[in-house]
mmCIF file of C-alpha atoms in Angstrom:
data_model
loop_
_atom_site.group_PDB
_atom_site.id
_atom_site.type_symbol
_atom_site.label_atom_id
_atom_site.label_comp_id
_atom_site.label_asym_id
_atom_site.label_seq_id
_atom_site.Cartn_x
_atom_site.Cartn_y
_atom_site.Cartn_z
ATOM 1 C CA UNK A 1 11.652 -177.204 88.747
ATOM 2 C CA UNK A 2 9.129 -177.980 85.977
ATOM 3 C CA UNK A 3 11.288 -180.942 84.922
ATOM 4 C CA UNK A 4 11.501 -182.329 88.399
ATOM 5 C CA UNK A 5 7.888 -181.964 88.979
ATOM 6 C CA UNK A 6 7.275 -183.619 85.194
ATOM 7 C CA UNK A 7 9.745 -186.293 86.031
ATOM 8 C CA UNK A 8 7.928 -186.880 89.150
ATOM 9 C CA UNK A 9 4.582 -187.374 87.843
ATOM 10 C CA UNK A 10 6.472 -190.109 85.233
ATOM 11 C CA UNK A 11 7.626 -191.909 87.494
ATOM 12 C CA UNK A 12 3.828 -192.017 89.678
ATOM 13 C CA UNK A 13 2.178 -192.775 86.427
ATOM 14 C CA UNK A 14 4.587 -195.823 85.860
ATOM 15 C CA UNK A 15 4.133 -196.951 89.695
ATOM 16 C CA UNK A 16 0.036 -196.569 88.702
ATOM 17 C CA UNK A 17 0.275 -198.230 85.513
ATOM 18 C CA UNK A 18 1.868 -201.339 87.369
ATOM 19 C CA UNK A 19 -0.378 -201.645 89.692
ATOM 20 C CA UNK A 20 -3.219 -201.289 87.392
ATOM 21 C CA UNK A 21 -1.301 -204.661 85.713
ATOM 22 C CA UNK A 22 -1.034 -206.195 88.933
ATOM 23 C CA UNK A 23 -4.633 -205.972 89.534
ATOM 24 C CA UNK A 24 -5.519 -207.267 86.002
ATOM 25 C CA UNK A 25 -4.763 -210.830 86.910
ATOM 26 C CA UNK A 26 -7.554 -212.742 88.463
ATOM 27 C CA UNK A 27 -8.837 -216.112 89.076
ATOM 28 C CA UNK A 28 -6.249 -218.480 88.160
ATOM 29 C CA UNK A 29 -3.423 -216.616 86.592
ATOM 30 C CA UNK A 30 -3.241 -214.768 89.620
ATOM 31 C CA UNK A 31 -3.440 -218.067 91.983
ATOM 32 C CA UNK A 32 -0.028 -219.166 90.171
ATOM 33 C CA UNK A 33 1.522 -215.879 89.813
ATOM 34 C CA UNK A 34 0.825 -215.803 93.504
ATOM 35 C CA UNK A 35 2.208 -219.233 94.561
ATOM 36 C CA UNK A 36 4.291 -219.532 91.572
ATOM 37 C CA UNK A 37 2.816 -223.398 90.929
ATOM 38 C CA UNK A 38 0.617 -224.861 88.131
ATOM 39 C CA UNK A 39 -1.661 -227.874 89.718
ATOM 40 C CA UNK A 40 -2.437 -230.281 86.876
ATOM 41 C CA UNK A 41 -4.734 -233.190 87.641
ATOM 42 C CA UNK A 42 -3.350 -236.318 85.937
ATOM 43 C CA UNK A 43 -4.819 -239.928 85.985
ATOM 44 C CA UNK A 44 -3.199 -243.628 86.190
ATOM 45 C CA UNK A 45 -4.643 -245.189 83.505
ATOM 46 C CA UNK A 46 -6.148 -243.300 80.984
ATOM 47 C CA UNK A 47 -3.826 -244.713 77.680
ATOM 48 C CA UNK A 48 -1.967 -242.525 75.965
ATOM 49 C CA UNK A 49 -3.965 -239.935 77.270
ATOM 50 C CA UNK A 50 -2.628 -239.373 80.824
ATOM 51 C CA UNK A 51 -0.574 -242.498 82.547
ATOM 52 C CA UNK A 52 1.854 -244.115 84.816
ATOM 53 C CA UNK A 53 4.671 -245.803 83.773
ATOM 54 C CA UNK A 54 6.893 -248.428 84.780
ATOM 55 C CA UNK A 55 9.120 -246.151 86.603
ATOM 56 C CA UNK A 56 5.935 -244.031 87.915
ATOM 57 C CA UNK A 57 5.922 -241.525 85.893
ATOM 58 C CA UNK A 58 3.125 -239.826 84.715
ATOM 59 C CA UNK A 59 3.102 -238.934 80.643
ATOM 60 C CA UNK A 60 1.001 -239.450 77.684
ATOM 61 C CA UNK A 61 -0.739 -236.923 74.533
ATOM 62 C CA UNK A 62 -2.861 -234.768 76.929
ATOM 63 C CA UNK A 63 0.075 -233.946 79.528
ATOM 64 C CA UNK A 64 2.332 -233.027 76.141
ATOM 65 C CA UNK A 65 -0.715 -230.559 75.343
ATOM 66 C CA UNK A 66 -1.287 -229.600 79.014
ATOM 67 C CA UNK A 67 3.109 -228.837 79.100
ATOM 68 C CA UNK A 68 2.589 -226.842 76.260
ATOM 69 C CA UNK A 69 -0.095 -225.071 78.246
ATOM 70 C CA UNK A 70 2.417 -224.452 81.172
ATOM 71 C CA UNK A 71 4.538 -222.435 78.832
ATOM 72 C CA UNK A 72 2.331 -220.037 77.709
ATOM 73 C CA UNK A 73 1.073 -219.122 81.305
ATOM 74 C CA UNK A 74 4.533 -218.785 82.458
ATOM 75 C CA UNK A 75 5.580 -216.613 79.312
ATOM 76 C CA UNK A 76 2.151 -214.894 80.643
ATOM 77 C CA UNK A 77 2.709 -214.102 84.094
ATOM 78 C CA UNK A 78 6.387 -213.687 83.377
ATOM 79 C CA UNK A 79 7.715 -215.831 85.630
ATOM 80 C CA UNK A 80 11.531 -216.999 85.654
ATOM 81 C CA UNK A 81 10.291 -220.489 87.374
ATOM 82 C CA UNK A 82 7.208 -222.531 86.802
ATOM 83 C CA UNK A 83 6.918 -225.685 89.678
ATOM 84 C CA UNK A 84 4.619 -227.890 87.973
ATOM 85 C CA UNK A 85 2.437 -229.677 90.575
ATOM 86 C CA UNK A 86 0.999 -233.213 89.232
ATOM 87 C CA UNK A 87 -2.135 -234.342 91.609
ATOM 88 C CA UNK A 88 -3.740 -237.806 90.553
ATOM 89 C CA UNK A 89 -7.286 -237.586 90.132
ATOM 90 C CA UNK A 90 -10.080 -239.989 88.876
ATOM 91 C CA UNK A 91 -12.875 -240.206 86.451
ATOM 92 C CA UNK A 92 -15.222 -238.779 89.341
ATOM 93 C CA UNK A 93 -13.214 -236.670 91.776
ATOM 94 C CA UNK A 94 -11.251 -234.693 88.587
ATOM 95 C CA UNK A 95 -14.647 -231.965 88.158
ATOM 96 C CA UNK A 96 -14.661 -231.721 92.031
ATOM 97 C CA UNK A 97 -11.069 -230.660 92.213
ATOM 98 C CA UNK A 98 -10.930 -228.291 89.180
ATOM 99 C CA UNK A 99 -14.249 -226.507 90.746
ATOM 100 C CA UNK A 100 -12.927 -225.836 94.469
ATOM 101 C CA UNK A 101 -9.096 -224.957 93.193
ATOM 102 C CA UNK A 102 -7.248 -227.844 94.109
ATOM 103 C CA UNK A 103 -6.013 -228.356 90.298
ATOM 104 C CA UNK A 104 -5.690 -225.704 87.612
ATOM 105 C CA UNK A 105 -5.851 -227.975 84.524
ATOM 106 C CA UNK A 106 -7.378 -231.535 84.256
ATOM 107 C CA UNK A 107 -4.995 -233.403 81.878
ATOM 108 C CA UNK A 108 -6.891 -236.910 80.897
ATOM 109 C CA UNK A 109 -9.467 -238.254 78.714
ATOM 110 C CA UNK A 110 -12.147 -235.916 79.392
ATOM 111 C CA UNK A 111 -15.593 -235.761 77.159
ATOM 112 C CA UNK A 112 -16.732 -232.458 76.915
ATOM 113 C CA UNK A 113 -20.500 -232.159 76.915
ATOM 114 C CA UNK A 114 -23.333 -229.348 77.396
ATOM 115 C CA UNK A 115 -23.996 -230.518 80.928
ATOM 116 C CA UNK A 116 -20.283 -231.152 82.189
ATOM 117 C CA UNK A 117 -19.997 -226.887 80.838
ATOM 118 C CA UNK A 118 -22.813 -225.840 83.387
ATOM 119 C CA UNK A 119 -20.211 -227.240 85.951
ATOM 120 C CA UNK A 120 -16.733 -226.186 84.111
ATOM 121 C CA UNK A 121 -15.042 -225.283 81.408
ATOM 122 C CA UNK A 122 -13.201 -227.114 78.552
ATOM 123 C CA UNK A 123 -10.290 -226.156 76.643
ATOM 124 C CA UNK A 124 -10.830 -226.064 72.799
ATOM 125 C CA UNK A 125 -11.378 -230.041 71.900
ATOM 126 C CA UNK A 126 -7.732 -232.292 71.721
ATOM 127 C CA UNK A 127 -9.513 -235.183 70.525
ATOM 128 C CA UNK A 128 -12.635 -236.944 69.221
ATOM 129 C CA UNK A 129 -13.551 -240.262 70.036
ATOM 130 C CA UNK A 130 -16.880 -242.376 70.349
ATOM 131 C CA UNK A 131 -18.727 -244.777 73.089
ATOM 132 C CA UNK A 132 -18.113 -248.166 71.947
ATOM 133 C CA UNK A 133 -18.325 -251.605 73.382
ATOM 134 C CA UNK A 134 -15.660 -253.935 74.350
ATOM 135 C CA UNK A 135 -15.706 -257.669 74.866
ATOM 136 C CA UNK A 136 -14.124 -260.943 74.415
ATOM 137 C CA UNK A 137 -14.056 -262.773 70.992
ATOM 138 C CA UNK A 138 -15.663 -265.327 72.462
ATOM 139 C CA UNK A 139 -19.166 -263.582 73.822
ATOM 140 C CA UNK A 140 -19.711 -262.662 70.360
ATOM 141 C CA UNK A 141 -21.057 -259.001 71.228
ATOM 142 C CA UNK A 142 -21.591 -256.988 68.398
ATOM 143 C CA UNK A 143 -24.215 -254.380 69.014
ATOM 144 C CA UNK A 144 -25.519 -252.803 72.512
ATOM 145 C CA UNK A 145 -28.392 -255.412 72.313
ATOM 146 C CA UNK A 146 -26.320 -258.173 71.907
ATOM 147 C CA UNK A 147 -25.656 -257.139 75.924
ATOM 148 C CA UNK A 148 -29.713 -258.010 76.615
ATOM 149 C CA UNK A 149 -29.812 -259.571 80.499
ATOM 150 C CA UNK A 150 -26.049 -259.489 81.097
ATOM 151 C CA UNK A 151 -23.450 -257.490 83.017
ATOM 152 C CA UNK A 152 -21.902 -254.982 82.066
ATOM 153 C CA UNK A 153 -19.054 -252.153 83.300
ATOM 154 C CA UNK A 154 -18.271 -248.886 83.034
ATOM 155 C CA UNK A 155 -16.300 -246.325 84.814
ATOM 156 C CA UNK A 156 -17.796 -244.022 87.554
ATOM 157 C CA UNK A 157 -17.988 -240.403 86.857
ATOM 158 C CA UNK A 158 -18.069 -240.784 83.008
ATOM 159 C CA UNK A 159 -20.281 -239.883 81.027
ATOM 160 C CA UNK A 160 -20.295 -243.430 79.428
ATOM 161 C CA UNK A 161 -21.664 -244.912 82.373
ATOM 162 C CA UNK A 162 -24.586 -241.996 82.199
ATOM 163 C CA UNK A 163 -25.251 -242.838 78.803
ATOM 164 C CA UNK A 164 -25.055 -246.771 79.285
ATOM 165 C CA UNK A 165 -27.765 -245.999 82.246
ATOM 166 C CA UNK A 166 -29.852 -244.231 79.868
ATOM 167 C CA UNK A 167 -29.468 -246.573 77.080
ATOM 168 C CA UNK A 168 -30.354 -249.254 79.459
ATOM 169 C CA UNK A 169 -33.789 -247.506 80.558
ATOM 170 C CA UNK A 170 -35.205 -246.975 77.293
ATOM 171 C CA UNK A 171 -34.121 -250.031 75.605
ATOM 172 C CA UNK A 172 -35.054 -252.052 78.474
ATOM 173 C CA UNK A 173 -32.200 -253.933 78.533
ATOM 174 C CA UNK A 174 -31.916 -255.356 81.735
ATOM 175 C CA UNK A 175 -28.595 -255.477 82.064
ATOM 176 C CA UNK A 176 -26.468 -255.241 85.401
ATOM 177 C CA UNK A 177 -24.502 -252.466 85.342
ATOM 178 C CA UNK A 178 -21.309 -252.149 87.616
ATOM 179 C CA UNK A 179 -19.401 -249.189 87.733
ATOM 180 C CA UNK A 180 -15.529 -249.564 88.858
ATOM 181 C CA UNK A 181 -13.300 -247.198 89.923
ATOM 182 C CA UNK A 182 -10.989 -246.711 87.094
ATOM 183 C CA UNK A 183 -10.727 -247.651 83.574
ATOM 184 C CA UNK A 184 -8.250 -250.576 84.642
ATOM 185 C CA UNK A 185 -10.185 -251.916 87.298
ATOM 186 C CA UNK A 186 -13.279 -251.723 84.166
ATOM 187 C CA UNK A 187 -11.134 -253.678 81.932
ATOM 188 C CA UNK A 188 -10.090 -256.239 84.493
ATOM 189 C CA UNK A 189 -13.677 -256.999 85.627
ATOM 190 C CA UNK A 190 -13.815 -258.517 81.500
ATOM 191 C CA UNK A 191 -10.316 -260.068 81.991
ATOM 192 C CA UNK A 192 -11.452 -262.140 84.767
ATOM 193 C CA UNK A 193 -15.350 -262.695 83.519
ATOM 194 C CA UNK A 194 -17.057 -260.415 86.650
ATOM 195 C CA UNK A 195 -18.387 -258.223 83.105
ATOM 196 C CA UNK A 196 -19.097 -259.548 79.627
ATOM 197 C CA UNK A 197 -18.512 -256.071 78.469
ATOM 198 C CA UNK A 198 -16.594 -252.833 79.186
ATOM 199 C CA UNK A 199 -18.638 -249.824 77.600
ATOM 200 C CA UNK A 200 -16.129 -246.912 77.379
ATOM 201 C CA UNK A 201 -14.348 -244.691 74.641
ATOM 202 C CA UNK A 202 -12.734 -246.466 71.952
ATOM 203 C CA UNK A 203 -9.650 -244.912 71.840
ATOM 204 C CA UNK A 204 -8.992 -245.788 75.698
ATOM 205 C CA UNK A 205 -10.671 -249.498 75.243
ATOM 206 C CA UNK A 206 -7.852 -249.979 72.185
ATOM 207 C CA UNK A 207 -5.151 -249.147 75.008
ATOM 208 C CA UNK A 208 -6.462 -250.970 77.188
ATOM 209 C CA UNK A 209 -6.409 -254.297 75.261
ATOM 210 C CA UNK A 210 -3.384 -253.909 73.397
ATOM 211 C CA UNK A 211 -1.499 -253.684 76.986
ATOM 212 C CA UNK A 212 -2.937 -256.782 78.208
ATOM 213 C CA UNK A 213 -1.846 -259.995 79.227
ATOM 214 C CA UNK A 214 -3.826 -261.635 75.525
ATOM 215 C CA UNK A 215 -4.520 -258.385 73.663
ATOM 216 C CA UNK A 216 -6.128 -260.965 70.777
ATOM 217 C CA UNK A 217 -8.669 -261.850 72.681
ATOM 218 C CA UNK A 218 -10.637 -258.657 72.856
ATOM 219 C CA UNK A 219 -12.270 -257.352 70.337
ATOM 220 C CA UNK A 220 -14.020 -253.811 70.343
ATOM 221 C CA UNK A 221 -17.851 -253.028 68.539
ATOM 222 C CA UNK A 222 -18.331 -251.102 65.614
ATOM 223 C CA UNK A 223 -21.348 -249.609 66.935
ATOM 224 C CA UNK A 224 -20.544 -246.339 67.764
ATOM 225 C CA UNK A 225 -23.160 -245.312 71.186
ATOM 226 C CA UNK A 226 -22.308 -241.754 71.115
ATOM 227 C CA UNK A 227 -19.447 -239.079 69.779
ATOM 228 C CA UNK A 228 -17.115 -238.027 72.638
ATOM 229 C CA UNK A 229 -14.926 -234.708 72.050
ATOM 230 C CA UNK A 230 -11.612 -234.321 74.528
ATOM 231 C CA UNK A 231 -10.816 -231.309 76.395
ATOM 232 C CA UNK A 232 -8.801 -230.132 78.863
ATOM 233 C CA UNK A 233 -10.996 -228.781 81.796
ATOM 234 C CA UNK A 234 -10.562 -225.525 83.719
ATOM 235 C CA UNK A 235 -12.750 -223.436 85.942
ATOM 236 C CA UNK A 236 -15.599 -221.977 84.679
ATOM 237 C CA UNK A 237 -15.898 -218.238 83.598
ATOM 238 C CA UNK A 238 -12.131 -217.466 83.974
ATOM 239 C CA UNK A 239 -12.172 -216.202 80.449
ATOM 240 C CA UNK A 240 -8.274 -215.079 80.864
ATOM 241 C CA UNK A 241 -6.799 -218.502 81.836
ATOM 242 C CA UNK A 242 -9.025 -220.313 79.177
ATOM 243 C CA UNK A 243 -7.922 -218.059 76.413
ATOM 244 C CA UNK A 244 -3.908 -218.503 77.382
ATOM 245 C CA UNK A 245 -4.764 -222.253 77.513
ATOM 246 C CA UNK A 246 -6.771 -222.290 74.406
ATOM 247 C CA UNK A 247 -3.901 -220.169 72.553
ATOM 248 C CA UNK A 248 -1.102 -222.218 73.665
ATOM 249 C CA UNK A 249 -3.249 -225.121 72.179
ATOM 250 C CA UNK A 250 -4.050 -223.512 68.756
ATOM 251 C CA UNK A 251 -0.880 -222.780 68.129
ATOM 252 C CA UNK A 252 0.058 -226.460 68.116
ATOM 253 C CA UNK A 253 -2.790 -227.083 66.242
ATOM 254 C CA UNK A 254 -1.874 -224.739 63.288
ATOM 255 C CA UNK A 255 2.168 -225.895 63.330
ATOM 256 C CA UNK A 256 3.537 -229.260 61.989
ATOM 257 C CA UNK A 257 3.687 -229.865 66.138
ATOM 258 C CA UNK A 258 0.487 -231.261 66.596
ATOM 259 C CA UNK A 259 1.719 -234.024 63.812
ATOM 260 C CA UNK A 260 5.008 -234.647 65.666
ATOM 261 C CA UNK A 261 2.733 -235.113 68.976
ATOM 262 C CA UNK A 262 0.371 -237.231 67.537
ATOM 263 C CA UNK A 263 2.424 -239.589 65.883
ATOM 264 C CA UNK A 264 4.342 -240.364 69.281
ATOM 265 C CA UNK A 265 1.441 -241.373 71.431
ATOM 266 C CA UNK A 266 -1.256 -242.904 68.360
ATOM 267 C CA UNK A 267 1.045 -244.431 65.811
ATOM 268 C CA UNK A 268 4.173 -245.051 67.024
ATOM 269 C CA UNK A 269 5.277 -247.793 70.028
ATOM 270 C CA UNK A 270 4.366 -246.250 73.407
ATOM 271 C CA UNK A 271 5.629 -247.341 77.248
ATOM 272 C CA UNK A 272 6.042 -249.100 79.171
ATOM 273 C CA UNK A 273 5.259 -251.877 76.912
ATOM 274 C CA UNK A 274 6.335 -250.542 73.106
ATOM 275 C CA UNK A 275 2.879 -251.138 72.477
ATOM 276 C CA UNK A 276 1.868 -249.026 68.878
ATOM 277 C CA UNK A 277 -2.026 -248.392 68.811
ATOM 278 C CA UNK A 278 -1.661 -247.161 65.235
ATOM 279 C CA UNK A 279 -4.772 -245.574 65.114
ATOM 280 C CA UNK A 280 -4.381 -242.555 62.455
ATOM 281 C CA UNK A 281 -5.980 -238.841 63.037
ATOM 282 C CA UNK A 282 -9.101 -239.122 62.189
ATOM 283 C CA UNK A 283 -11.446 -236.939 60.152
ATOM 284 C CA UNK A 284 -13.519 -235.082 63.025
ATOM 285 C CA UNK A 285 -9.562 -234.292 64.637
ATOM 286 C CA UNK A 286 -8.592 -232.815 61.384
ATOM 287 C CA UNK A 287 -11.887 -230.900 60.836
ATOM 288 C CA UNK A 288 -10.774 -229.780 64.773
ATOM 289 C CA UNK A 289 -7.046 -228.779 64.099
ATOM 290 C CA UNK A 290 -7.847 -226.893 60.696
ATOM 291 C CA UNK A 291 -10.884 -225.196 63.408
ATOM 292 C CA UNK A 292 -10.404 -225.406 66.559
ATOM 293 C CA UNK A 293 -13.695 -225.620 68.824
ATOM 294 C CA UNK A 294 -14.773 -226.440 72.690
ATOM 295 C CA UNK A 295 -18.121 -227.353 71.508
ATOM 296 C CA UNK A 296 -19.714 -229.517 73.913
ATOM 297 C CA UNK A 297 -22.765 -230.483 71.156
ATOM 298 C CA UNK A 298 -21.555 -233.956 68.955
ATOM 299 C CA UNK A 299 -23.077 -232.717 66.234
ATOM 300 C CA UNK A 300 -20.208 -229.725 65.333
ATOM 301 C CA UNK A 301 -18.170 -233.067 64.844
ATOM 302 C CA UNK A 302 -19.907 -234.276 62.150
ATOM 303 C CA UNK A 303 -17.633 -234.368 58.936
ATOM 304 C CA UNK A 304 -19.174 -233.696 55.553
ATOM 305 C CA UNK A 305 -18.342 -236.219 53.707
ATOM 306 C CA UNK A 306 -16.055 -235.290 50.583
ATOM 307 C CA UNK A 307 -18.385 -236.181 48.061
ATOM 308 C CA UNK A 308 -21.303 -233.802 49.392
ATOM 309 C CA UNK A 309 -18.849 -231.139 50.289
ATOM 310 C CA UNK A 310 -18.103 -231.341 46.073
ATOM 311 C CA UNK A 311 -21.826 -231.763 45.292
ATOM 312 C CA UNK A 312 -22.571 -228.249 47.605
ATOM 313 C CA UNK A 313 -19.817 -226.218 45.791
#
């Protein structure tokens, strides 16, 4: 009798203990344990970030990361099936969707910065980049003031275009600032002379030009308007998803993975076009993959230089 009873209260404390795990998900692990679909938000042209390709498709270094991501949550929540939902979103309607649940995970080019966290979160940082200045050879732009009295573009929702808006304020510039759509409608509006100059993030301004029609035409500044670190945004204190998210991520970061991603979409011939960017991992990624961060301040991006890192020691 004293077994049955004991066995009994087993087998209760089991049927407690799972629902006490049941009720431990919140937020957005429990949205896709519940529907048993991750929503990523991907966009059209953000090279090799996030992309279409010639057969529609979308691809690129921060879906890779974001795929990794998918994984982990459904090694997480234990599911035998993940559907993976891709939504396309833009430059200003990708915060909007994160915040009222429509995506789970923004997979693009997205700068992570101290006002962006007050409306989401960010993933630890995939990349670092910097606000640069693109042109044709021909207009012989080199710096911001070089632009003095002429029109520029930029894309809306970015934080570039904030910054150019800024920049053009307190510098009194003058200059005419559109703001298009996307980042290829930006680079078009220089293609066909409606913009002398398309302000943006280097990284996606070297994609850009390298898949147009006369990528030697274009040339890109060496002034360097701000530092831009890349996450992957999520909702905003959902502490659970983030850290399954930001743990998938490290642990590409700390295997020869991240290396084998890397090279695929930065230094080795992409599509739809076989176009190689060859730009190498730079020093602020490295500092990031040895220690990852979601830092939204540009200044834990700043790289000792070699030389003063010997001098300290």
């Amino acid at each position: 009798m004293k077994l049955a009873k004991l066995a009994g209260l087993l087998v209760g404390a089991t049927v407690l203990m799972g629902s006490v795990h049941a009720q431990e998900l919140t937020g957005t692990l429990k949205k896709i344990k519940e529907s048993g679909t991750l929503t990523l938000g991907v966009r059209d042209a953000s090279i090799p970030f996030s992309y279409l390709d010639d057969k529609q498709q979308y691809l690129g270094y921060s879906i890779d990361l974001c795929m990794k991501a998918a994984s982990a949550i459904q090694k997480k929540l234990g599911l035998k099936q993940l559907n993976v939902k891709m939504v396309p979103v833009t430059s200003a309607t990708r915060i909007p969707l994160i915040s009222n649940g429509t995506t789970d995970i923004s997979c693009d080019s997205a700068t992570n910065n101290m006002e962006r966290q007050k409306q989401v979160a960010f993933s630890v940082t995939e990349f670092v980049t910097a606000n640069r200045i693109l042109s044709k050879k021909s207009s012989n732009i080199k710096t911001l003031d070089d632009l003095k009295g002429k029109t520029v573009v930029s894309t809306s929702g970015t934080s570039n275009l904030k910054q150019l808006t800024g920049l053009n304020s307190e510098r009194k510039l003058g200059l005419n600032i559109l703001a298009a759509k996307d980042h290829a409608e930006a680079f078009l509006m220089v293609e066909t002379d409606r913009a002398v100059a398309f302000v943006m993030d280097d990284i996606l301004l070297a994609g850009l030009a390298a898949n147009s029609k006369s990528p030697s035409d274009y040339v890109i500044a060496d002034e360097a308007l701000s530092v831009e670190p890349y996450g992957l945004i999520l909702r905003r204190n959902d502490e659970a998803f983030k850290k399954v998210v930001d743990d998938a991520l490290i642990a590409v970061y700390t295997s020869d993975e991240i290396n084998k991603i890397y090279s695929k979409w930065f230094t080795s011939p992409i599509p739809p076009k076989g176009v190689n960017l060859n730009v190498p991992m730079g020093p602020s990624l490295k500092a990031v993959m040895l220690k990852p961060t979601d830092s939204g301040e540009p200044s834990a991006y700043a790289v000792v230089p070699e030389a003063q890192q010997k001098k300290k020691k």
